[in-house]
Short mmCIF file of C-alpha atoms and ligand atoms in Angstrom, two decimals:
data_model
loop_
_atom_site.label_atom_id
_atom_site.label_comp_id
_atom_site.label_asym_id
_atom_site.label_seq_id
_atom_site.Cartn_x
_atom_site.Cartn_y
_atom_site.Cartn_z
CA UNK I 1 0.00 0.00 0.00
CA UNK I 2 2.65 2.48 1.03
CA UNK I 3 5.89 1.37 -0.60
CA UNK I 4 5.89 4.15 -3.15
CA UNK I 5 5.31 7.03 -0.74
CA UNK I 6 8.33 9.29 -0.45
CA UNK I 7 9.25 10.42 3.06
CA UNK I 8 10.99 13.82 2.98
CA UNK I 9 13.24 13.72 6.06
CA UNK I 10 13.75 17.50 6.13
CA UNK I 11 9.99 18.04 6.15
CA UNK I 12 9.61 15.44 8.93
CA UNK I 13 12.27 17.19 11.04
CA UNK I 14 10.51 20.51 10.47
CA UNK I 15 7.13 19.01 11.36
CA UNK I 16 8.48 17.46 14.56
CA UNK I 17 10.19 20.73 15.56
CA UNK I 18 6.96 22.67 14.98
CA UNK I 19 4.96 20.20 17.08
CA UNK I 20 7.54 20.36 19.88
CA UNK I 21 7.24 24.17 19.79
CA UNK I 22 3.48 23.96 20.23
CA UNK I 23 2.52 24.69 16.61
CA UNK I 24 -0.11 22.72 14.67
CA UNK I 25 1.03 20.32 11.95
CA UNK I 26 -1.35 18.60 9.54
CA UNK I 27 -0.07 15.22 8.44
CA UNK I 28 -1.24 12.33 6.26
CA UNK I 29 -2.54 9.12 7.77
CA UNK I 30 -3.81 6.06 5.90
CA UNK I 31 -7.40 7.07 6.78
CA UNK I 32 -7.60 10.86 6.39
CA UNK I 33 -5.25 13.80 7.10
CA UNK I 34 -4.99 14.76 10.78
CA UNK I 35 -4.52 18.21 12.34
CA UNK I 36 -1.86 17.47 14.94
CA UNK I 37 -0.67 19.07 18.16
CA UNK I 38 1.45 17.92 21.10
CA UNK I 39 -1.09 15.97 23.17
CA UNK I 40 0.71 16.96 26.39
CA UNK I 41 0.61 20.69 25.64
CA UNK I 42 -2.90 21.94 26.53
CA UNK I 43 -2.36 25.26 24.73
CA UNK I 44 -1.40 23.47 21.52
CA UNK I 45 -4.45 21.20 21.83
CA UNK I 46 -6.62 24.29 22.39
CA UNK I 47 -5.28 25.64 19.09
CA UNK I 48 -6.73 22.58 17.30
CA UNK I 49 -10.19 23.43 18.59
CA UNK I 50 -9.77 27.08 17.62
CA UNK I 51 -8.54 26.24 14.11
CA UNK I 52 -11.32 23.74 13.48
CA UNK I 53 -14.07 25.75 15.14
CA UNK I 54 -14.79 22.61 17.14
CA UNK I 55 -16.56 22.49 20.53
CA UNK I 56 -14.03 22.19 23.39
CA UNK I 57 -15.69 19.19 24.99
CA UNK I 58 -15.05 16.86 22.05
CA UNK I 59 -12.17 14.48 22.72
CA UNK I 60 -9.37 14.00 20.18
CA UNK I 61 -7.50 10.85 19.25
CA UNK I 62 -3.87 10.64 20.41
CA UNK I 63 -1.58 9.23 17.70
CA UNK I 64 1.39 7.16 18.82
CA UNK I 65 4.60 5.83 17.25
CA UNK I 66 4.68 2.06 16.58
CA UNK I 67 6.76 1.17 19.63
CA UNK I 68 5.03 3.60 21.99
CA UNK I 69 4.38 2.63 25.61
CA UNK I 70 0.63 2.05 25.93
CA UNK I 71 0.90 2.09 29.74
CA UNK I 72 2.15 5.67 29.69
CA UNK I 73 -1.14 6.83 28.16
CA UNK I 74 -3.74 4.41 29.49
CA UNK I 75 -4.48 2.49 32.65
CA UNK I 76 -6.45 -0.68 33.48
CA UNK I 77 -5.58 -1.87 29.96
CA UNK I 78 -7.44 -5.12 29.21
CA UNK I 79 -5.70 -8.01 27.51
CA UNK I 80 -8.05 -7.56 24.55
CA UNK I 81 -6.55 -4.12 23.88
CA UNK I 82 -3.06 -5.58 23.65
CA UNK I 83 -4.28 -8.33 21.33
CA UNK I 84 -5.89 -5.76 19.02
CA UNK I 85 -2.79 -3.57 19.06
CA UNK I 86 -0.73 -6.60 18.06
CA UNK I 87 -3.14 -7.49 15.27
CA UNK I 88 -3.97 -4.09 13.79
CA UNK I 89 -1.37 -1.46 14.72
CA UNK I 90 -0.03 0.33 12.83
CA UNK I 91 -3.43 0.64 11.18
CA UNK I 92 -6.89 2.22 11.11
CA UNK I 93 -8.15 1.17 14.57
CA UNK I 94 -8.65 3.59 17.48
CA UNK I 95 -9.00 2.15 20.98
CA UNK I 96 -10.80 4.01 23.77
CA UNK I 97 -9.17 3.14 27.08
CA UNK I 98 -9.14 4.51 30.62
CA UNK I 99 -6.81 7.50 30.57
CA UNK I 100 -3.78 7.77 32.80
CA UNK I 101 -4.10 10.52 35.42
CA UNK I 102 -1.29 12.69 33.99
CA UNK I 103 -2.81 12.89 30.48
CA UNK I 104 -4.27 16.40 30.11
CA UNK I 105 -8.01 16.93 30.20
CA UNK I 106 -7.75 18.81 26.91
CA UNK I 107 -7.35 15.65 24.80
CA UNK I 108 -10.15 13.74 26.49
CA UNK I 109 -12.79 16.47 26.54
CA UNK I 110 -12.98 16.03 30.30
CA UNK I 111 -13.85 12.31 30.07
CA UNK I 112 -11.89 9.67 31.97
CA UNK I 113 -10.87 7.92 28.76
CA UNK I 114 -8.36 8.47 25.98
CA UNK I 115 -8.54 7.48 22.30
CA UNK I 116 -5.28 5.93 21.06
CA UNK I 117 -4.21 4.96 17.58
CA UNK I 118 -0.99 4.18 15.71
CA UNK I 119 -1.42 5.10 12.04
CA UNK I 120 0.33 3.12 9.29
CA UNK I 121 1.09 5.90 6.81
CA UNK I 122 4.91 6.12 6.46
CA UNK I 123 4.90 9.92 6.80
CA UNK I 124 2.82 9.68 9.99
CA UNK I 125 5.12 6.98 11.38
CA UNK I 126 8.21 9.06 10.55
CA UNK I 127 6.68 12.15 12.18
CA UNK I 128 5.56 10.28 15.31
CA UNK I 129 8.95 8.59 15.60
CA UNK I 130 10.81 11.92 15.30
CA UNK I 131 8.52 13.90 17.62
CA UNK I 132 9.95 13.80 21.19
CA UNK I 133 12.11 10.88 20.11
CA UNK I 134 9.05 8.68 19.53
CA UNK I 135 7.85 9.08 23.11
CA UNK I 136 5.25 11.79 22.51
CA UNK I 137 1.63 11.62 21.46
CA UNK I 138 0.10 13.74 18.73
CA UNK I 139 -3.50 14.73 19.32
CA UNK I 140 -5.17 14.92 15.91
CA UNK I 141 -8.72 15.15 14.71
CA UNK I 142 -9.33 15.11 10.97
CA UNK I 143 -7.83 18.26 9.39
CA UNK I 144 -11.07 19.92 8.34
CA UNK I 145 -13.27 22.66 9.76
CA UNK I 146 -15.85 21.23 12.17
CA UNK I 147 -18.63 19.34 10.35
CA UNK I 148 -16.93 19.47 6.93
CA UNK I 149 -15.83 16.56 4.78
CA UNK I 150 -12.53 15.06 6.01
CA UNK I 151 -9.43 15.71 3.87
CA UNK I 152 -7.70 12.88 2.04
CA UNK I 153 -5.00 14.97 0.30
CA UNK I 154 -2.68 17.80 1.39
CA UNK I 155 -4.48 20.08 -1.07
CA UNK I 156 -7.79 19.40 0.71
CA UNK I 157 -6.12 20.60 3.95
CA UNK I 158 -4.85 23.76 2.22
CA UNK I 159 -8.36 24.34 0.85
CA UNK I 160 -9.76 24.11 4.40
CA UNK I 161 -7.27 26.38 6.19
CA UNK I 162 -6.08 28.79 3.44
CA UNK I 163 -3.89 31.58 4.84
CA UNK I 164 -3.26 29.75 8.09
CA UNK I 165 -1.01 27.27 6.24
CA UNK I 166 2.74 27.93 6.60
CA UNK I 167 4.66 28.24 3.31
CA UNK I 168 7.34 25.69 2.40
CA UNK I 169 9.98 28.30 3.25
CA UNK I 170 8.45 28.92 6.68
CA UNK I 171 8.32 25.15 7.26
CA UNK I 172 11.97 24.76 6.25
CA UNK I 173 13.06 27.51 8.64
CA UNK I 174 11.23 25.76 11.42
CA UNK I 175 13.65 22.85 11.17
CA UNK I 176 15.81 24.90 13.53
CA UNK I 177 14.29 24.65 16.97
CA UNK I 178 14.80 28.31 17.78
CA UNK I 179 13.01 29.35 14.61
CA UNK I 180 10.19 26.98 15.48
CA UNK I 181 9.79 28.64 18.87
CA UNK I 182 9.62 31.96 17.13
CA UNK I 183 7.16 30.77 14.52
CA UNK I 184 5.00 29.34 17.28
CA UNK I 185 4.80 32.50 19.30
CA UNK I 186 4.65 35.00 16.43
CA UNK I 187 2.41 33.14 14.07
CA UNK I 188 -0.81 32.94 16.04
CA UNK I 189 -2.99 30.31 14.47
CA UNK I 190 -0.76 28.85 11.75
CA UNK I 191 -0.17 25.27 10.73
CA UNK I 192 2.40 23.30 8.82
CA UNK I 193 1.24 20.72 6.27
CA UNK I 194 3.12 17.53 5.43
CA UNK I 195 2.23 16.07 2.05
CA UNK I 196 1.97 12.29 1.78
CA UNK I 197 -0.26 11.84 -1.26
CA UNK I 198 -3.79 10.47 -1.12
CA UNK I 199 -4.86 8.66 2.05
CA UNK I 200 -5.21 5.00 1.08
CA UNK I 201 -8.19 3.99 3.24
CA UNK I 202 -10.15 7.21 2.74
CA UNK I 203 -12.57 7.07 5.69
CA UNK I 204 -11.77 7.57 9.38
CA UNK I 205 -10.54 4.80 11.65
CA UNK I 206 -12.78 2.25 13.33
CA UNK I 207 -13.31 3.39 16.95
CA UNK I 208 -13.69 0.67 19.56
CA UNK I 209 -14.49 1.44 23.19
CA UNK I 210 -12.73 -0.95 25.57
CA UNK I 211 -12.97 1.34 28.59
CA UNK I 212 -16.02 -0.47 30.02
CA UNK I 213 -15.16 -3.96 28.76
CA UNK I 214 -15.98 -5.80 31.98
CA UNK I 215 -19.51 -4.39 32.20
CA UNK I 216 -20.45 -3.57 28.57
CA UNK I 217 -18.11 -5.64 26.41
CA UNK I 218 -16.43 -4.03 23.37
CA UNK I 219 -18.52 -1.21 21.85
CA UNK I 220 -18.17 0.01 18.27
CA UNK I 221 -18.35 3.83 18.37
CA UNK I 222 -17.57 4.38 14.67
CA UNK I 223 -17.42 1.77 11.88
CA UNK I 224 -14.43 1.85 9.56
CA UNK I 225 -12.09 -0.21 7.42
CA UNK I 226 -11.45 -2.73 10.22
CA UNK I 227 -14.76 -4.54 10.63
CA UNK I 228 -16.46 -5.82 13.75
CA UNK I 229 -15.93 -9.35 12.44
CA UNK I 230 -12.17 -8.79 12.16
CA UNK I 231 -12.22 -7.52 15.75
CA UNK I 232 -14.22 -10.54 16.89
CA UNK I 233 -11.74 -12.86 15.17
CA UNK I 234 -8.99 -11.47 17.44
CA UNK I 235 -10.74 -11.04 20.81
CA UNK I 236 -13.53 -13.58 20.47
CA UNK I 237 -16.29 -11.04 21.11
CA UNK I 238 -18.39 -9.18 18.58
CA UNK I 239 -18.59 -5.43 19.37
CA UNK I 240 -22.04 -4.09 20.16
CA UNK I 241 -23.61 -0.78 19.11
CA UNK I 242 -23.20 2.22 21.42
CA UNK I 243 -25.62 2.64 24.34
CA UNK I 244 -26.63 5.95 25.98
CA UNK I 245 -23.72 5.93 28.41
CA UNK I 246 -21.04 5.19 25.81
CA UNK I 247 -18.21 7.75 25.55
CA UNK I 248 -19.08 10.59 23.21
CA UNK I 249 -17.62 10.57 19.72
CA UNK I 250 -18.14 13.63 17.54
CA UNK I 251 -17.86 11.52 14.43
CA UNK I 252 -21.08 10.03 15.69
CA UNK I 253 -23.02 13.30 15.51
CA UNK I 254 -25.87 12.75 13.09
CA UNK I 255 -24.80 15.56 10.79
CA UNK I 256 -21.11 15.29 10.02
CA UNK I 257 -18.78 14.95 7.08
CA UNK I 258 -21.18 17.09 5.03
CA UNK I 259 -20.50 19.16 1.89
CA UNK I 260 -22.17 22.59 1.56
CA UNK I 261 -24.38 21.38 -1.28
CA UNK I 262 -27.30 19.27 0.00
CA UNK I 263 -26.73 15.52 -0.37
CA UNK I 264 -29.46 12.97 -1.09
CA UNK I 265 -29.20 9.22 -1.50
CA UNK I 266 -31.31 7.35 -4.04
CA UNK I 267 -31.56 3.66 -4.80
CA UNK I 268 -30.31 2.45 -8.17
CA UNK I 269 -33.90 1.61 -9.13
CA UNK I 270 -35.31 5.11 -8.56
CA UNK I 271 -32.28 7.01 -9.87
CA UNK I 272 -32.96 7.47 -13.61
CA UNK I 273 -36.58 8.51 -13.19
CA UNK I 274 -35.86 10.97 -10.37
CA UNK I 275 -32.91 12.50 -12.23
CA UNK I 276 -35.03 13.21 -15.30
CA UNK I 277 -37.82 14.72 -13.18
CA UNK I 278 -35.31 17.00 -11.41
CA UNK I 279 -33.82 17.97 -14.76
CA UNK I 280 -37.28 18.78 -16.11
CA UNK I 281 -37.71 21.21 -13.20
CA UNK I 282 -34.43 22.92 -14.02
CA UNK I 283 -32.56 21.48 -11.04
CA UNK I 284 -28.81 20.95 -11.53
CA UNK I 285 -27.64 17.69 -10.02
CA UNK I 286 -24.10 16.39 -9.43
CA UNK I 287 -24.15 12.60 -9.31
CA UNK I 288 -21.93 10.11 -7.50
CA UNK I 289 -22.68 6.67 -8.90
CA UNK I 290 -21.20 3.20 -8.60
CA UNK I 291 -23.34 1.16 -11.01
CA UNK I 292 -25.76 3.54 -12.72
CA UNK I 293 -24.94 4.99 -16.13
CA UNK I 294 -23.69 8.58 -16.43
CA UNK I 295 -26.34 11.29 -16.23
CA UNK I 296 -26.74 14.70 -17.87
CA UNK I 297 -24.91 16.81 -15.25
CA UNK I 298 -21.52 16.35 -13.57
CA UNK I 299 -21.13 12.65 -12.80
CA UNK I 300 -18.43 10.72 -10.96
CA UNK I 301 -18.20 6.95 -10.74
CA UNK I 302 -16.70 5.24 -7.71
CA UNK I 303 -15.63 1.57 -7.69
CA UNK I 304 -18.26 -1.09 -6.94
CA UNK I 305 -16.23 -2.46 -4.02
CA UNK I 306 -16.28 -0.91 -0.52
CA UNK I 307 -12.51 -0.47 -0.26
CA UNK I 308 -12.16 1.35 -3.57
CA UNK I 309 -15.32 3.32 -2.91
CA UNK I 310 -14.10 4.51 0.52
CA UNK I 311 -10.78 5.55 -1.02
CA UNK I 312 -12.52 7.88 -3.47
CA UNK I 313 -15.54 9.00 -1.43
CA UNK I 314 -14.39 12.23 0.26
CA UNK I 315 -12.57 13.55 -2.81
CA UNK I 316 -15.73 12.85 -4.84
CA UNK I 317 -17.91 14.74 -2.34
CA UNK I 318 -15.50 17.69 -2.46
CA UNK I 319 -15.34 17.69 -6.25
CA UNK I 320 -19.11 17.55 -6.66
CA UNK I 321 -19.55 20.21 -3.96
CA UNK I 322 -17.61 22.62 -6.17
CA UNK I 323 -19.86 22.19 -9.21
CA UNK I 324 -22.34 24.83 -8.05
CA UNK I 325 -25.26 22.39 -8.34
CA UNK I 326 -28.53 22.46 -6.37
CA UNK I 327 -28.01 18.95 -5.13
CA UNK I 328 -25.50 16.10 -4.91
CA UNK I 329 -27.22 12.78 -5.49
CA UNK I 330 -25.47 9.63 -4.36
CA UNK I 331 -26.52 6.30 -5.79
CA UNK I 332 -26.98 4.29 -2.57
CA UNK I 333 -24.32 1.56 -2.24
CA UNK I 334 -25.19 -2.02 -1.26
CA UNK I 335 -26.30 -2.48 2.36
CA UNK I 336 -24.23 -5.50 3.37
CA UNK I 337 -21.82 -5.28 6.30
CA UNK I 338 -18.69 -4.71 4.21
CA UNK I 339 -20.20 -1.34 3.23
CA UNK I 340 -20.94 -0.30 6.86
CA UNK I 341 -18.24 2.39 7.10
CA UNK I 342 -19.13 3.91 3.72
CA UNK I 343 -22.89 3.91 4.41
CA UNK I 344 -22.32 5.44 7.84
CA UNK I 345 -20.42 8.42 6.32
CA UNK I 346 -22.97 8.85 3.51
CA UNK I 347 -25.89 8.80 5.93
CA UNK I 348 -24.28 11.59 7.94
CA UNK I 349 -23.44 13.61 4.83
CA UNK I 350 -27.11 13.43 3.79
CA UNK I 351 -28.57 13.91 7.28
CA UNK I 352 -29.23 17.65 7.11
CA UNK I 353 -30.90 17.38 3.69
CA UNK I 354 -33.66 14.86 4.27
CA UNK I 355 -36.75 15.48 2.16
CA UNK I 356 -34.96 17.76 -0.28
CA UNK I 357 -35.61 15.66 -3.40
CA UNK I 358 -39.32 15.55 -2.60
CA UNK I 359 -39.31 19.33 -1.98
CA UNK I 360 -37.63 19.98 -5.36
CA UNK I 361 -40.14 17.70 -7.09
CA UNK I 362 -43.12 19.42 -5.48
CA UNK I 363 -41.88 22.88 -6.48
CA UNK I 364 -43.04 24.19 -9.86
O1 TXA X 1 -8.91 8.03 11.18
C1 TXA X 1 -9.01 8.79 12.13
O2 TXA X 1 -9.41 8.41 13.24
C2 TXA X 1 -8.63 10.26 11.91
C3 TXA X 1 -7.11 10.32 11.66
C4 TXA X 1 -6.61 11.74 11.59
O3 TXA X 1 -6.44 9.59 12.61
N1 TXA X 1 -9.00 11.05 13.02
C5 TXA X 1 -10.27 11.39 13.26
O4 TXA X 1 -10.41 12.27 14.30
O5 TXA X 1 -11.21 10.99 12.61
P1 TXA X 1 -11.75 13.04 14.63
O6 TXA X 1 -11.46 13.92 15.80
O7 TXA X 1 -12.27 13.70 13.43
O8 TXA X 1 -12.65 11.91 15.15
C6 TXA X 1 -12.23 11.25 16.29
C7 TXA X 1 -13.38 10.64 16.99
C8 TXA X 1 -14.34 11.68 17.46
O9 TXA X 1 -15.62 11.23 17.16
C9 TXA X 1 -14.07 11.73 18.95
O10 TXA X 1 -15.19 12.15 19.66
C10 TXA X 1 -13.68 10.30 19.22
O11 TXA X 1 -12.90 9.95 18.14
N2 TXA X 1 -12.89 10.17 20.42
C11 TXA X 1 -11.62 10.55 20.64
N3 TXA X 1 -11.26 10.31 21.91
C12 TXA X 1 -12.33 9.77 22.50
C13 TXA X 1 -12.62 9.31 23.81
N4 TXA X 1 -11.73 9.39 24.79
N5 TXA X 1 -13.83 8.80 24.04
C14 TXA X 1 -14.76 8.73 23.06
N6 TXA X 1 -14.56 9.15 21.81
C15 TXA X 1 -13.36 9.65 21.54
MG1 MG X 2 -13.47 14.45 11.91
#
């Protein structure tokens, strides 16, 4: 998956120096790009919330280097957590565990848990290994403004944060620790961006809560590339759906990952007819299809398998969002469990727009 990705050591050194100085650094992971800050520097973590426009009480995932010490970050770690780490790290699985007392409140949104993950992208691994000599943790939500579609390329991150992004020259200067200190204090809300190509998985990590294992068993807070069956194969227990008392996960807000253009999902069977009715009413539609033939307006096709579809999904939503259409219509993918992560993200993208197709069809 990652053999061909070039790791620019100078950029990694600059990124690590910026993080150590308390500055934000966006970096590629195999799922989506993250907006990183030193997890043990509450001011730096606060800058993430400010940059994203995200509520302060939402916890962020702490990203660790491959040989990090789990016991430094978490406590009461169940055997199942260690089995899953062995099986899936580095990789797209986040574990929610009881947080160690010295881990700042800022990363956990005041909860008594911490989300930990070791990403597999070579640029992320290089950054995490360089930062504090591999002993630090990088708090990183997806590198998008709150509620927006997650970024899967460095350009998506630049599109989200515009003028806040440090130039290559500013990044290079930051390789010297003193300059990084200066950049951090003088720059206000700025961020460095490391480029690592397109994120291979394309949707956010699977989040599994193991913090209440003894009483509630493993709980799946967010579906992703690693399926509940794969988890069950390792720990012998199938994760259950979240209950009322489960730790909060902002990726589980109903409306999330949404483009500005309204999004509606239609089954393959109803697609052609509805598209022609919308067209007859002068509505411009951008289509994201996987099996249906191309339509009159802007149309993108994603692969008919869940892995390929997830890889292309967020870029497709961004592209179609820029077409200035009245509506993005997504041909609903299959419903079987291998499509769970994809369908979860699509449902959230369409959440705020329910009833819009009907409203357009009723209008003259
Ligand atoms: O793939 C990913 O997980 C990406 C990349 C950058 O690693 N990160 C990501 O972060 O999606 P974010 O902040 O957009 O979503 C993280 C989710 C949120 O829903 C957050 O509430 C949840 O993880 N989370 C983090 N720590 C938690 C905790 N202690 N308890 C419950 N949920 C937690
Ligand atoms: Mg996010």
